[in-house]
PDB file of C-alpha atoms in Angstrom:
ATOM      1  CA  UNK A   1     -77.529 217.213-250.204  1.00 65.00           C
ATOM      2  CA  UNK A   2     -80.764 216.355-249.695  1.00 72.00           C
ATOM      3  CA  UNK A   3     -80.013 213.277-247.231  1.00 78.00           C
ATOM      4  CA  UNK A   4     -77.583 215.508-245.077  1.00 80.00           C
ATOM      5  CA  UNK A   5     -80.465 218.003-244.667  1.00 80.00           C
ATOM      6  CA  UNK A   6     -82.803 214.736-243.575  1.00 83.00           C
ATOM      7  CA  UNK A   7     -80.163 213.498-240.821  1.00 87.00           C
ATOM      8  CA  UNK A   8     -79.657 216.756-239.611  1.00 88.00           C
ATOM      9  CA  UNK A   9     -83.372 217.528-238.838  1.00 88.00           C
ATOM     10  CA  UNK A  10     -83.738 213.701-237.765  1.00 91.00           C
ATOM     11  CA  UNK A  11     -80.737 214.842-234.884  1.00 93.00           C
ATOM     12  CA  UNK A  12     -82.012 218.165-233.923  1.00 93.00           C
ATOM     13  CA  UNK A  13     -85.557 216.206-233.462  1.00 91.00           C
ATOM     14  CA  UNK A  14     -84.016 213.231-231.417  1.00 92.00           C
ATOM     15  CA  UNK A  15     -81.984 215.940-228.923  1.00 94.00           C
ATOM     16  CA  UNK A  16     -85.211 218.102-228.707  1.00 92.00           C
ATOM     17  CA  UNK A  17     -87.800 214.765-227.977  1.00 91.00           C
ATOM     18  CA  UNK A  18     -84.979 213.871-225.493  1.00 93.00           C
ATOM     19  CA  UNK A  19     -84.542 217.072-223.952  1.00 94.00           C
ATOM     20  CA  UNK A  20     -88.229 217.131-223.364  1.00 93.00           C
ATOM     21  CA  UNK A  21     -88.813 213.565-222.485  1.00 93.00           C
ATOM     22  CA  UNK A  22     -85.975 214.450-219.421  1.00 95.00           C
ATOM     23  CA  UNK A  23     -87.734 218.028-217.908  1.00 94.00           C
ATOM     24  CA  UNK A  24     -91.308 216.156-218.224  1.00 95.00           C
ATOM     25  CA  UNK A  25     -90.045 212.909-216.188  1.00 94.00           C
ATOM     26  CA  UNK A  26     -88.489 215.245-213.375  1.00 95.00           C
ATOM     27  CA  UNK A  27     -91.359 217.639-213.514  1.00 94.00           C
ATOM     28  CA  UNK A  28     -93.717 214.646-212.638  1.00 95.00           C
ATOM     29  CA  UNK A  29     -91.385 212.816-210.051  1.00 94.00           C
ATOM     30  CA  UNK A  30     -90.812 216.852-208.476  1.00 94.00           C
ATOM     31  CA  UNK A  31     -94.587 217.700-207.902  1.00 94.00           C
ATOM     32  CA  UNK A  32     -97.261 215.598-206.092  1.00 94.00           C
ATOM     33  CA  UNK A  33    -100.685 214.712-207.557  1.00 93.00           C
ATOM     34  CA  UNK A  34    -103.473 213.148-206.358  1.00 90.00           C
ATOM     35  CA  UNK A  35    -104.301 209.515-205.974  1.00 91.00           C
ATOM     36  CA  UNK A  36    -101.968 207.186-208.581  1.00 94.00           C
ATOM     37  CA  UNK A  37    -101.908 209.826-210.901  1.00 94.00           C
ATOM     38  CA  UNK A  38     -98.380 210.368-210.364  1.00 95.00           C
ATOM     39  CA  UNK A  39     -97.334 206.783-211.255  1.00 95.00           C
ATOM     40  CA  UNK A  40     -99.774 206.188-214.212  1.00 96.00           C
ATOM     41  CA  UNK A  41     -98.074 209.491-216.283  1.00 96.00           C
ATOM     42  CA  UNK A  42     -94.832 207.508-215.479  1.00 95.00           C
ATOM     43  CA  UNK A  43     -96.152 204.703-217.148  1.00 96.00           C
ATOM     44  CA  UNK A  44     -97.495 206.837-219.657  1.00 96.00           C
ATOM     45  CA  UNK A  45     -93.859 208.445-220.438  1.00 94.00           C
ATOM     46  CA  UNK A  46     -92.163 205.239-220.415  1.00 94.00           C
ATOM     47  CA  UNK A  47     -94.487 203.029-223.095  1.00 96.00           C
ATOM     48  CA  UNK A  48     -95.448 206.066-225.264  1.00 94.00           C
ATOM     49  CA  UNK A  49     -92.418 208.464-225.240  1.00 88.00           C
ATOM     50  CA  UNK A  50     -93.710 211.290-227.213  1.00 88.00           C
ATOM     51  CA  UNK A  51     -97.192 210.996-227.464  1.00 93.00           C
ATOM     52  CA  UNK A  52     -96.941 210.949-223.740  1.00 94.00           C
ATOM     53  CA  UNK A  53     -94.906 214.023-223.012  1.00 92.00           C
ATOM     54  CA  UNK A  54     -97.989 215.901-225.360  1.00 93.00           C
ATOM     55  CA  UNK A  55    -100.342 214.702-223.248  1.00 95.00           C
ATOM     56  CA  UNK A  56     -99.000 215.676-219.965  1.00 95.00           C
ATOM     57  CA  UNK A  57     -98.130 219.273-221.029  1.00 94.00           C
ATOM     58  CA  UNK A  58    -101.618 219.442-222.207  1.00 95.00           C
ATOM     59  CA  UNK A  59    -103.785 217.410-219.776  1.00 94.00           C
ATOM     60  CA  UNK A  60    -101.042 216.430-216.701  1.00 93.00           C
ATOM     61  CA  UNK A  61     -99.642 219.730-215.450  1.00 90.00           C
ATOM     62  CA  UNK A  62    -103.703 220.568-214.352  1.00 90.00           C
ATOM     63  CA  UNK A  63    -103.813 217.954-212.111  1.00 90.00           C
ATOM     64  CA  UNK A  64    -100.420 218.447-210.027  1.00 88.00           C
ATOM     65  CA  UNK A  65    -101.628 219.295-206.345  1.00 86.00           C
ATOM     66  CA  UNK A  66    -100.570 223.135-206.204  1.00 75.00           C
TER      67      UNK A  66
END
């Protein structure tokens, strides 16, 4: 019982992180930003999936050009 609960969190988890991982990536490719900054949260995203998404919803979205 205990291992269907554990899968079934593990998929809701996986959809969610994807889910995210796809509005970040077209939020940063919609907007402009200044300088590179647009290409390094790219990089960011791509090498450190969810860590990365964090920080752009908590540092990234400041420094789109408005």
């Amino acid at each position: 019982m205990m291992g269907i609960l554990m899968s079934s969190f593990m998929m809701v988890f996986v959809v969610f992180t994807f889910v995210l991982y796809i509005y970040i990536l077209i939020d940063i490719l919609k907007h402009e930003f200044t300088g590179y900054n647009k290409i390094i949260w790219i990089l960011v995203l791509i090498f450190f999936p969810v860590i990365g998404a964090i920080l752009y919803l908590v540092f990234g979205r400041g420094q789109r050009i408005k």
